[in-house]
Short mmCIF file of C-alpha atoms and ligand atoms in Angstrom, two decimals:
data_model
loop_
_atom_site.label_atom_id
_atom_site.label_comp_id
_atom_site.label_asym_id
_atom_site.label_seq_id
_atom_site.Cartn_x
_atom_site.Cartn_y
_atom_site.Cartn_z
CA UNK A 1 8.23 34.87 42.08
CA UNK A 2 10.64 37.79 41.80
CA UNK A 3 13.51 37.45 39.34
CA UNK A 4 16.73 38.13 41.21
CA UNK A 5 20.20 37.76 39.62
CA UNK A 6 22.29 36.25 41.09
CA UNK A 7 19.76 33.81 42.48
CA UNK A 8 19.45 34.07 46.28
CA UNK A 9 20.16 31.13 48.57
CA UNK A 10 16.65 31.24 50.03
CA UNK A 11 13.63 33.11 48.68
CA UNK A 12 10.05 32.61 49.81
CA UNK A 13 7.08 34.61 48.59
CA UNK A 14 4.88 35.44 51.58
CA UNK A 15 1.40 36.92 51.98
CA UNK A 16 0.18 40.44 51.36
CA UNK A 17 1.87 43.14 49.31
CA UNK A 18 3.65 46.38 49.98
CA UNK A 19 1.81 49.32 48.43
CA UNK A 20 3.98 51.97 46.82
CA UNK A 21 1.56 54.86 47.27
CA UNK A 22 3.94 57.44 48.71
CA UNK A 23 7.67 58.18 49.00
CA UNK A 24 10.04 55.79 50.74
CA UNK A 25 11.28 56.63 54.19
CA UNK A 26 14.80 55.32 54.61
CA UNK A 27 16.30 54.72 58.02
CA UNK A 28 19.68 53.20 58.74
CA UNK A 29 22.26 52.72 61.45
CA UNK A 30 23.39 56.05 62.87
CA UNK A 31 26.99 55.43 61.88
CA UNK A 32 29.02 56.92 59.07
CA UNK A 33 28.63 53.68 57.15
CA UNK A 34 24.89 53.58 57.80
CA UNK A 35 24.55 57.12 56.52
CA UNK A 36 26.52 56.30 53.42
CA UNK A 37 24.41 53.21 52.67
CA UNK A 38 21.18 55.13 53.18
CA UNK A 39 22.50 57.82 50.86
CA UNK A 40 23.42 55.26 48.20
CA UNK A 41 19.97 53.69 48.42
CA UNK A 42 18.30 57.08 48.13
CA UNK A 43 20.40 57.89 45.07
CA UNK A 44 19.55 54.53 43.49
CA UNK A 45 15.82 55.07 44.12
CA UNK A 46 15.92 58.56 42.58
CA UNK A 47 17.72 57.24 39.50
CA UNK A 48 14.77 54.84 39.13
CA UNK A 49 12.30 57.74 39.44
CA UNK A 50 11.21 56.81 42.96
CA UNK A 51 11.16 59.36 45.75
CA UNK A 52 12.70 59.10 49.19
CA UNK A 53 11.66 61.51 51.90
CA UNK A 54 11.98 61.62 55.70
CA UNK A 55 8.19 62.06 55.80
CA UNK A 56 7.53 59.14 53.43
CA UNK A 57 5.09 56.39 54.39
CA UNK A 58 6.85 53.34 52.91
CA UNK A 59 9.61 52.43 55.35
CA UNK A 60 12.88 50.88 54.26
CA UNK A 61 14.92 50.01 57.32
CA UNK A 62 18.58 49.13 57.14
CA UNK A 63 19.46 47.32 60.33
CA UNK A 64 22.82 46.19 61.62
CA UNK A 65 22.35 43.02 63.65
CA UNK A 66 24.81 40.76 65.38
CA UNK A 67 24.75 37.04 64.83
CA UNK A 68 25.76 34.52 67.48
CA UNK A 69 27.79 32.33 65.21
CA UNK A 70 30.29 33.24 62.55
CA UNK A 71 28.33 33.74 59.36
CA UNK A 72 29.66 34.15 55.87
CA UNK A 73 30.82 37.45 54.41
CA UNK A 74 27.90 39.29 52.91
CA UNK A 75 25.19 37.37 54.79
CA UNK A 76 21.92 39.34 54.85
CA UNK A 77 18.17 39.15 54.99
CA UNK A 78 15.55 41.07 53.03
CA UNK A 79 11.95 41.03 54.23
CA UNK A 80 9.16 42.79 52.37
CA UNK A 81 5.73 42.76 54.00
CA UNK A 82 2.65 44.98 54.37
CA UNK A 83 4.57 47.28 56.68
CA UNK A 84 7.65 47.96 54.65
CA UNK A 85 11.09 46.70 53.75
CA UNK A 86 13.54 45.35 56.30
CA UNK A 87 17.16 44.81 55.22
CA UNK A 88 19.43 43.40 57.88
CA UNK A 89 22.98 42.14 58.14
CA UNK A 90 25.90 42.06 60.51
CA UNK A 91 28.11 43.88 57.98
CA UNK A 92 27.92 46.90 55.70
CA UNK A 93 28.62 44.63 52.75
CA UNK A 94 25.61 42.50 53.65
CA UNK A 95 23.38 45.59 53.84
CA UNK A 96 24.73 46.72 50.48
CA UNK A 97 23.87 43.36 48.91
CA UNK A 98 20.43 43.48 50.49
CA UNK A 99 19.93 46.90 48.92
CA UNK A 100 20.87 45.51 45.49
CA UNK A 101 18.30 42.75 45.93
CA UNK A 102 15.67 45.28 46.99
CA UNK A 103 16.40 47.37 43.88
CA UNK A 104 15.71 44.27 41.80
CA UNK A 105 12.43 43.66 43.65
CA UNK A 106 11.30 47.17 42.85
CA UNK A 107 8.99 47.29 39.81
CA UNK A 108 9.88 49.67 37.05
CA UNK A 109 8.26 52.98 38.00
CA UNK A 110 4.76 53.24 36.64
CA UNK A 111 4.28 49.54 35.90
CA UNK A 112 2.94 48.41 39.29
CA UNK A 113 1.93 50.01 42.58
CA UNK A 114 3.14 47.16 44.76
CA UNK A 115 6.16 45.04 45.66
CA UNK A 116 5.81 41.31 46.10
CA UNK A 117 6.17 40.26 49.74
CA UNK A 118 9.24 38.12 50.22
CA UNK A 119 11.60 36.71 52.76
CA UNK A 120 15.12 36.36 51.40
CA UNK A 121 18.17 35.00 53.16
CA UNK A 122 21.33 35.25 51.13
CA UNK A 123 25.11 35.00 51.13
CA UNK A 124 27.77 34.27 48.51
CA UNK A 125 29.26 30.90 47.61
CA UNK A 126 32.76 32.32 46.98
CA UNK A 127 34.69 35.13 48.68
CA UNK A 128 36.35 36.29 45.42
CA UNK A 129 33.90 37.38 42.71
CA UNK A 130 35.72 39.40 40.10
CA UNK A 131 35.56 41.25 36.83
CA UNK A 132 38.66 42.51 35.06
CA UNK A 133 39.21 45.28 32.53
CA UNK A 134 42.28 45.87 30.36
CA UNK A 135 42.79 49.63 30.03
CA UNK A 136 46.18 49.38 28.32
CA UNK A 137 45.22 48.13 24.88
CA UNK A 138 42.43 50.67 24.89
CA UNK A 139 41.96 53.37 27.46
CA UNK A 140 38.69 53.93 29.32
CA UNK A 141 38.10 57.17 31.22
CA UNK A 142 37.74 57.14 35.00
CA UNK A 143 34.07 58.05 34.62
CA UNK A 144 33.49 54.76 32.77
CA UNK A 145 35.53 52.80 35.30
CA UNK A 146 33.09 54.01 37.97
CA UNK A 147 30.14 52.87 35.87
CA UNK A 148 31.78 49.49 35.31
CA UNK A 149 32.18 49.17 39.08
CA UNK A 150 28.62 50.28 39.70
CA UNK A 151 27.33 47.60 37.34
CA UNK A 152 29.41 44.81 38.78
CA UNK A 153 28.49 45.78 42.36
CA UNK A 154 24.80 45.62 41.33
CA UNK A 155 25.50 41.94 40.52
CA UNK A 156 27.23 41.40 43.89
CA UNK A 157 30.76 41.06 42.51
CA UNK A 158 33.32 42.29 45.03
CA UNK A 159 36.63 42.59 43.13
CA UNK A 160 37.59 44.80 40.19
CA UNK A 161 40.89 43.78 38.57
CA UNK A 162 42.34 46.85 36.86
CA UNK A 163 44.92 45.84 34.22
CA UNK A 164 46.86 49.11 34.25
CA UNK A 165 50.07 48.40 32.35
CA UNK A 166 51.04 46.44 29.27
CA UNK A 167 53.14 46.68 26.12
CA UNK A 168 50.76 49.09 24.42
CA UNK A 169 50.41 51.68 27.18
CA UNK A 170 51.20 52.48 30.82
CA UNK A 171 48.09 53.98 32.40
CA UNK A 172 48.90 54.83 36.02
CA UNK A 173 50.63 58.02 37.08
CA UNK A 174 53.83 57.31 39.02
CA UNK A 175 55.21 60.53 40.45
CA UNK A 176 58.79 59.27 40.76
CA UNK A 177 58.93 58.34 37.07
CA UNK A 178 57.33 61.15 35.02
CA UNK A 179 58.47 59.63 31.71
CA UNK A 180 55.90 56.89 32.26
CA UNK A 181 53.23 59.56 31.82
CA UNK A 182 55.04 61.41 29.07
CA UNK A 183 56.24 58.51 26.95
CA UNK A 184 54.88 55.13 28.09
CA UNK A 185 51.24 56.23 28.08
CA UNK A 186 51.15 56.89 24.34
CA UNK A 187 51.67 54.76 21.26
CA UNK A 188 52.45 56.08 17.81
CA UNK A 189 49.62 54.23 16.10
CA UNK A 190 47.53 51.07 16.28
CA UNK A 191 47.30 47.97 14.12
CA UNK A 192 44.08 47.72 12.14
CA UNK A 193 42.33 44.36 12.50
CA UNK A 194 43.89 41.12 13.68
CA UNK A 195 47.02 41.11 11.56
CA UNK A 196 47.49 40.99 7.81
CA UNK A 197 50.24 40.97 5.26
CA UNK A 198 51.26 43.71 4.97
CA UNK A 199 50.17 45.01 8.38
CA UNK A 200 48.07 48.15 8.25
CA UNK A 201 48.24 50.83 10.95
CA UNK A 202 45.87 53.70 11.60
CA UNK A 203 48.61 56.36 11.79
CA UNK A 204 46.98 57.96 14.84
CA UNK A 205 48.60 58.71 18.21
CA UNK A 206 46.73 56.88 20.98
CA UNK A 207 47.15 57.39 24.70
CA UNK A 208 45.84 58.21 28.14
CA UNK A 209 46.52 57.57 31.81
CA UNK A 210 44.87 58.00 35.18
CA UNK A 211 46.20 60.62 37.55
CA UNK A 212 46.73 59.48 41.13
CA UNK A 213 43.84 61.70 42.11
CA UNK A 214 41.54 59.89 39.68
CA UNK A 215 42.75 56.54 40.98
CA UNK A 216 42.02 57.55 44.57
CA UNK A 217 38.52 58.59 43.48
CA UNK A 218 37.88 55.29 41.73
CA UNK A 219 39.17 53.29 44.71
CA UNK A 220 36.93 55.23 47.11
CA UNK A 221 33.95 54.88 44.77
CA UNK A 222 34.55 51.12 44.65
CA UNK A 223 35.01 50.84 48.42
CA UNK A 224 31.66 52.54 49.00
CA UNK A 225 30.16 49.68 46.95
CA UNK A 226 32.15 47.01 48.79
CA UNK A 227 34.35 46.41 45.77
CA UNK A 228 38.09 45.96 46.25
CA UNK A 229 40.27 47.14 43.40
CA UNK A 230 43.18 44.86 42.44
CA UNK A 231 45.75 46.85 40.46
CA UNK A 232 47.87 44.95 37.96
CA UNK A 233 51.39 46.09 37.15
CA UNK A 234 52.81 43.65 34.57
CA UNK A 235 56.26 42.13 35.01
CA UNK A 236 58.66 40.80 33.87
CA UNK A 237 56.93 40.56 30.46
CA UNK A 238 54.38 42.83 28.80
CA UNK A 239 56.67 45.70 29.79
CA UNK A 240 57.45 47.34 26.47
CA UNK A 241 55.72 50.62 27.32
CA UNK A 242 57.79 51.05 30.49
CA UNK A 243 61.00 50.06 28.66
CA UNK A 244 60.37 52.73 26.02
CA UNK A 245 60.64 55.45 28.66
CA UNK A 246 63.34 53.72 30.71
CA UNK A 247 65.34 51.63 28.19
CA UNK A 248 68.10 50.86 30.70
CA UNK A 249 65.61 48.48 32.40
CA UNK A 250 65.76 46.10 29.41
CA UNK A 251 68.50 43.57 28.66
CA UNK A 252 69.66 45.25 25.43
CA UNK A 253 69.14 48.87 26.49
CA UNK A 254 66.85 49.53 23.54
CA UNK A 255 65.74 51.66 21.86
CA UNK A 256 62.19 50.41 22.33
CA UNK A 257 58.82 51.56 21.06
CA UNK A 258 55.46 51.39 22.89
CA UNK A 259 53.62 48.48 21.25
CA UNK A 260 51.53 49.33 18.20
CA UNK A 261 50.28 45.79 17.64
CA UNK A 262 49.12 42.91 19.82
CA UNK A 263 50.80 39.78 21.03
CA UNK A 264 53.85 38.81 23.06
CA UNK A 265 57.09 40.78 22.74
CA UNK A 266 60.60 39.48 23.38
CA UNK A 267 61.80 42.61 25.17
CA UNK A 268 61.07 42.32 28.89
CA UNK A 269 62.49 43.69 32.16
CA UNK A 270 66.10 42.60 32.71
CA UNK A 271 66.28 40.23 35.67
CA UNK A 272 70.01 40.75 36.11
CA UNK A 273 70.07 44.47 36.86
CA UNK A 274 69.48 45.77 40.37
CA UNK A 275 68.07 48.89 38.73
CA UNK A 276 65.02 46.88 37.57
CA UNK A 277 64.10 45.90 41.12
CA UNK A 278 64.74 49.40 42.40
CA UNK A 279 62.40 50.79 39.73
CA UNK A 280 59.68 48.23 40.43
CA UNK A 281 59.93 48.71 44.20
CA UNK A 282 59.51 52.45 43.79
CA UNK A 283 56.57 51.96 41.43
CA UNK A 284 54.94 49.45 43.77
CA UNK A 285 55.44 51.75 46.74
CA UNK A 286 53.27 54.33 45.01
CA UNK A 287 50.82 51.63 43.94
CA UNK A 288 50.29 50.36 47.49
CA UNK A 289 49.82 53.93 48.68
CA UNK A 290 46.90 54.22 46.23
CA UNK A 291 45.31 50.79 46.63
CA UNK A 292 44.52 49.79 50.22
CA UNK A 293 43.22 46.33 49.23
CA UNK A 294 45.07 43.16 50.20
CA UNK A 295 46.25 42.20 46.70
CA UNK A 296 48.62 43.51 44.06
CA UNK A 297 48.66 41.61 40.76
CA UNK A 298 52.09 41.50 39.10
CA UNK A 299 51.17 39.70 35.87
CA UNK A 300 53.92 37.19 35.30
CA UNK A 301 52.31 35.79 32.14
CA UNK A 302 53.79 35.37 28.69
CA UNK A 303 57.39 36.32 29.43
CA UNK A 304 59.66 35.03 26.64
CA UNK A 305 63.11 34.09 27.84
CA UNK A 306 65.01 34.96 24.61
CA UNK A 307 66.62 38.15 25.93
CA UNK A 308 67.53 36.64 29.29
CA UNK A 309 69.33 33.78 27.50
CA UNK A 310 71.55 36.28 25.68
CA UNK A 311 72.00 38.79 28.48
CA UNK A 312 75.29 38.58 30.44
CA UNK A 313 73.69 40.20 33.49
CA UNK A 314 70.78 37.77 33.54
CA UNK A 315 73.15 34.85 33.07
CA UNK A 316 75.35 36.14 35.87
CA UNK A 317 72.33 36.39 38.14
CA UNK A 318 71.47 32.77 37.39
CA UNK A 319 75.00 31.69 38.30
CA UNK A 320 75.27 33.63 41.53
CA UNK A 321 71.76 32.57 42.64
CA UNK A 322 72.25 28.96 41.57
CA UNK A 323 69.30 28.99 39.16
CA UNK A 324 69.28 26.14 36.69
CA UNK A 325 67.31 27.78 33.88
CA UNK A 326 65.45 30.94 32.85
CA UNK A 327 62.19 29.65 34.37
CA UNK A 328 63.93 29.66 37.72
CA UNK A 329 65.11 33.18 36.95
CA UNK A 330 61.47 34.21 36.43
CA UNK A 331 60.65 32.54 39.73
CA UNK A 332 63.51 34.47 41.39
CA UNK A 333 62.08 37.69 39.92
CA UNK A 334 58.57 37.08 41.22
CA UNK A 335 59.80 35.90 44.62
CA UNK A 336 61.84 39.07 45.05
CA UNK A 337 58.84 41.20 44.20
CA UNK A 338 56.67 39.12 46.52
CA UNK A 339 59.07 39.75 49.40
CA UNK A 340 58.77 43.44 48.74
CA UNK A 341 54.96 43.35 48.57
CA UNK A 342 54.73 41.22 51.71
CA UNK A 343 56.92 43.79 53.49
CA UNK A 344 54.27 46.35 52.54
CA UNK A 345 51.55 44.10 53.93
CA UNK A 346 50.22 43.14 50.50
CA UNK A 347 49.71 39.75 48.87
CA UNK A 348 50.92 38.96 45.39
CA UNK A 349 48.67 37.58 42.67
CA UNK A 350 50.13 36.33 39.39
CA UNK A 351 48.89 34.57 36.25
CA UNK A 352 49.51 30.82 36.21
CA UNK A 353 52.95 31.14 34.58
CA UNK A 354 54.32 32.11 38.00
CA UNK A 355 54.20 28.36 38.66
CA UNK A 356 57.08 27.84 36.22
CA UNK A 357 60.37 27.54 38.04
CA UNK A 358 58.60 27.35 41.41
CA UNK A 359 55.85 29.38 43.10
CA UNK A 360 56.66 32.31 45.35
CA UNK A 361 55.85 31.15 48.91
CA UNK A 362 52.69 33.21 49.51
CA UNK A 363 51.45 33.80 45.97
CA UNK A 364 47.84 33.53 44.81
CA UNK A 365 47.51 32.10 41.31
CA UNK A 366 45.09 33.22 38.62
CA UNK A 367 44.53 30.25 36.33
CA UNK A 368 43.85 31.44 32.78
CA UNK A 369 45.37 28.74 30.53
CA UNK A 370 42.63 26.30 31.42
CA UNK A 371 42.16 24.91 34.91
CA UNK A 372 45.52 23.15 35.29
CA UNK A 373 47.43 26.05 36.86
CA UNK A 374 44.71 26.40 39.47
CA UNK A 375 44.72 22.68 40.18
CA UNK A 376 48.50 22.52 40.55
CA UNK A 377 48.61 25.60 42.80
CA UNK A 378 45.73 24.43 45.02
CA UNK A 379 47.46 21.06 45.44
CA UNK A 380 50.50 23.05 46.66
CA UNK A 381 48.16 24.76 49.13
CA UNK A 382 48.17 28.10 47.39
CA UNK A 383 45.04 30.17 46.96
CA UNK A 384 43.73 30.30 43.41
CA UNK A 385 41.29 32.35 41.40
CA UNK A 386 39.85 30.56 38.40
CA UNK A 387 39.68 32.51 35.11
CA UNK A 388 40.04 29.81 32.43
CA UNK A 389 39.83 31.18 28.90
CA UNK A 390 37.11 28.85 27.66
CA UNK A 391 34.53 30.12 30.15
CA UNK A 392 35.83 33.39 31.57
CA UNK A 393 37.34 35.34 28.66
CA UNK A 394 34.87 37.99 27.64
CA UNK A 395 37.03 39.11 24.70
CA UNK A 396 35.77 35.97 22.92
CA UNK A 397 32.83 36.00 20.53
CA UNK A 398 29.46 35.50 22.17
CA UNK A 399 27.39 34.80 19.08
CA UNK A 400 27.86 33.37 15.60
CA UNK A 401 25.83 36.11 13.91
CA UNK A 402 27.52 37.78 10.96
CA UNK A 403 28.41 41.37 11.67
CA UNK A 404 29.57 40.85 15.25
CA UNK A 405 32.27 43.39 16.09
CA UNK A 406 35.79 42.02 15.67
CA UNK A 407 36.81 39.97 18.72
CA UNK A 408 39.89 38.06 19.82
CA UNK A 409 38.46 34.73 18.66
CA UNK A 410 36.96 31.82 20.58
CA UNK A 411 33.29 31.32 21.29
CA UNK A 412 32.00 31.89 24.80
CA UNK A 413 28.24 32.43 24.79
CA UNK A 414 26.20 33.13 27.92
CA UNK A 415 25.31 29.43 28.24
CA UNK A 416 28.99 28.47 28.35
CA UNK A 417 29.75 31.06 31.04
CA UNK A 418 26.75 29.85 33.03
CA UNK A 419 27.94 26.25 32.83
CA UNK A 420 31.26 27.04 34.50
CA UNK A 421 32.11 25.27 37.74
CA UNK A 422 34.99 27.06 39.55
CA UNK A 423 35.98 24.07 41.70
CA UNK A 424 37.84 21.60 39.44
CA UNK A 425 36.76 18.01 40.01
CA UNK A 426 40.44 17.03 40.35
CA UNK A 427 40.62 18.72 43.78
CA UNK A 428 39.89 17.10 47.13
CA UNK A 429 37.56 18.86 49.56
CA UNK A 430 40.57 20.20 51.45
CA UNK A 431 42.31 21.42 48.29
CA UNK A 432 39.08 22.98 47.01
CA UNK A 433 39.11 25.38 49.97
CA UNK A 434 41.95 27.19 48.19
CA UNK A 435 39.63 28.11 45.29
CA UNK A 436 38.69 31.63 46.34
CA UNK A 437 36.38 32.13 43.41
CA UNK A 438 36.36 33.14 39.80
CA UNK A 439 36.72 36.16 37.56
CA UNK A 440 35.96 37.13 33.98
CA UNK A 441 38.64 38.95 32.01
CA UNK A 442 37.93 41.58 29.39
CA UNK A 443 41.00 42.19 27.24
CA UNK A 444 40.54 45.15 24.97
CA UNK A 445 42.73 44.77 21.89
CA UNK A 446 39.55 45.01 19.82
CA UNK A 447 37.33 46.79 22.34
CA UNK A 448 37.63 50.45 21.56
CA UNK A 449 34.85 52.24 23.49
CA UNK A 450 32.88 52.05 26.74
CA UNK A 451 29.77 50.97 24.80
CA UNK A 452 31.71 48.12 23.25
CA UNK A 453 33.11 47.07 26.65
CA UNK A 454 29.58 46.94 28.05
CA UNK A 455 28.51 44.87 25.04
CA UNK A 456 31.25 42.30 25.68
CA UNK A 457 30.69 42.17 29.44
CA UNK A 458 26.89 41.93 29.62
CA UNK A 459 24.88 39.80 29.93
CA UNK A 460 27.76 37.33 30.29
CA UNK A 461 28.65 38.97 33.61
CA UNK A 462 25.11 38.20 34.83
CA UNK A 463 25.80 34.52 34.19
CA UNK A 464 29.15 34.61 36.00
CA UNK A 465 27.58 36.51 38.91
CA UNK A 466 25.37 33.49 39.49
CA UNK A 467 28.31 31.07 39.13
CA UNK A 468 30.24 32.80 41.92
CA UNK A 469 27.37 33.81 44.20
CA UNK A 470 24.58 31.23 44.08
CA UNK A 471 24.66 27.74 45.56
CA UNK A 472 25.90 25.18 43.06
CA UNK A 473 22.75 23.11 43.48
CA UNK A 474 20.55 26.10 42.56
CA UNK A 475 22.07 26.49 39.13
CA UNK A 476 19.51 25.95 36.36
CA UNK A 477 20.08 27.56 32.96
CA UNK A 478 16.42 27.68 31.91
CA UNK A 479 15.44 29.26 35.21
CA UNK A 480 18.31 31.75 34.79
CA UNK A 481 17.07 32.68 31.31
CA UNK A 482 13.57 33.28 32.65
CA UNK A 483 14.97 35.62 35.28
CA UNK A 484 17.39 37.24 32.84
CA UNK A 485 14.47 38.19 30.64
CA UNK A 486 13.08 40.25 33.51
CA UNK A 487 16.54 41.49 34.42
CA UNK A 488 17.59 42.91 31.04
CA UNK A 489 15.23 45.91 31.22
CA UNK A 490 16.97 46.80 34.51
CA UNK A 491 20.24 46.92 32.59
CA UNK A 492 18.56 49.13 29.97
CA UNK A 493 17.52 51.55 32.72
CA UNK A 494 21.10 51.63 34.00
CA UNK A 495 22.34 52.51 30.52
CA UNK A 496 24.27 49.27 29.98
CA UNK A 497 24.74 48.56 26.28
CA UNK A 498 24.48 44.78 26.70
CA UNK A 499 24.49 42.28 23.81
CA UNK A 500 20.98 41.31 22.78
CA UNK A 501 21.54 37.86 21.20
CA UNK A 502 20.38 36.04 24.29
CA UNK A 503 16.75 36.99 23.61
CA UNK A 504 16.76 34.23 20.93
CA UNK A 505 16.90 31.76 23.80
CA UNK A 506 13.97 33.23 25.75
CA UNK A 507 10.94 30.97 25.74
CA UNK A 508 8.55 32.63 28.19
CA UNK A 509 6.60 35.85 27.90
CA UNK A 510 8.19 38.76 29.76
CA UNK A 511 6.73 39.63 33.15
CA UNK A 512 7.47 42.39 35.57
CA UNK A 513 9.23 41.56 38.87
C1 ACM B 1 46.56 36.54 29.76
O1 ACM B 1 45.48 36.40 29.16
N1 ACM B 1 47.69 36.75 29.11
C2 ACM B 1 46.63 36.45 31.20
ZN1 ZN B 2 69.05 40.91 31.35
#
């Protein structure tokens, strides 16, 4: 039986075998999308040392079909028999997923001259299947972002959450505010290790940002792989980098310094000044012009209220708006930004703290401090995306081996990720419909290079892929490990520097797909 990750809904091994004696001949729908998908497949085959040629004798047909009834997003079928490979769907996304499955059916070049005959029918369990990357604490070049997207798309994830701003660096070019590039994108130095008394710093300037041209490229690259990019612009907290360039946006007026260590800072955007909302509206206008997807994430987490309590403007705002405390002021802030985003035809996502003081009317909640935020929001009939730290934080340790690279803390091995159930048992069937899916977050305080990011993300992302894609009833950790053992060499071929500890848990001898 072929080892596909995430596990398909239906897979049957049939009779015969497809011989791989000559190049593949790829045909697809004669549309722009069909041409693009055929091109992607051809590229993927070449990168695996297979040839594709219009005169080839092994047909791979991509077929757009129409289904009578409404089927789920991403529904597709993959049939391999003596005559060739047939991938069909009613959507481009479905064809793309079928292609990813086919690439996993393909034996490593030179190891076998046939593909197992199969009939696969597949579709995802959840509509939101995400991976996140923090590029503020450490910066990752656009070339790596594309790889990261390539890898997640291979595992049938469909959202990339790009954490673009935070205290330690602003990473997105905003033409109207050039000081964000000049000042907010760079910090003076970086704390060494977790903390320490006294604190030690590396004394080295650290910075970087994406030009709007690079962002457009990444967004297009993602779209071609049916991945939607969710940009995150943090507010009202985690804003120290922006305040450093534009100190009048803070309650005290500064001066401020782009964060050189980790944690939560008291200086946040002033909620009393109109200038703050003008700035954020202008920033978000450029953001929505770059990101065509439905969502903009505005953070909303970890916003201390110390400055607001002391600030006459914030206090005045509370009086004139009739807000009873600073939590309601945060709610006012997020609701105002939501109105703006809705006017631009975008939906707001925030971390679960946006519940405090009252949810903005149309907000989607990302539950990270356990499941409770997600439960509360779903009970209020808001959409939720589950990213609870204990299962979905890939900045945690994944093994107890000595010599692991420094991590945030915690312990979230592959088995723990695999055990995650995104629908909390506290929700009724109706409420559970608001759980759009789940996402893993990779915060990068201690993740300093692309290789290290890959190490933290994989193979844990393989486990989460199955959590969000495969039917709940199909989940079986031992079966997953058996398939993962076959899957890991595919990751090697793709150049993914995944963590190897999981091999300790493998009990069967490796086989080829
Ligand atoms: C978060 O981890 N502060 C969302
Ligand atoms: Zn203020």
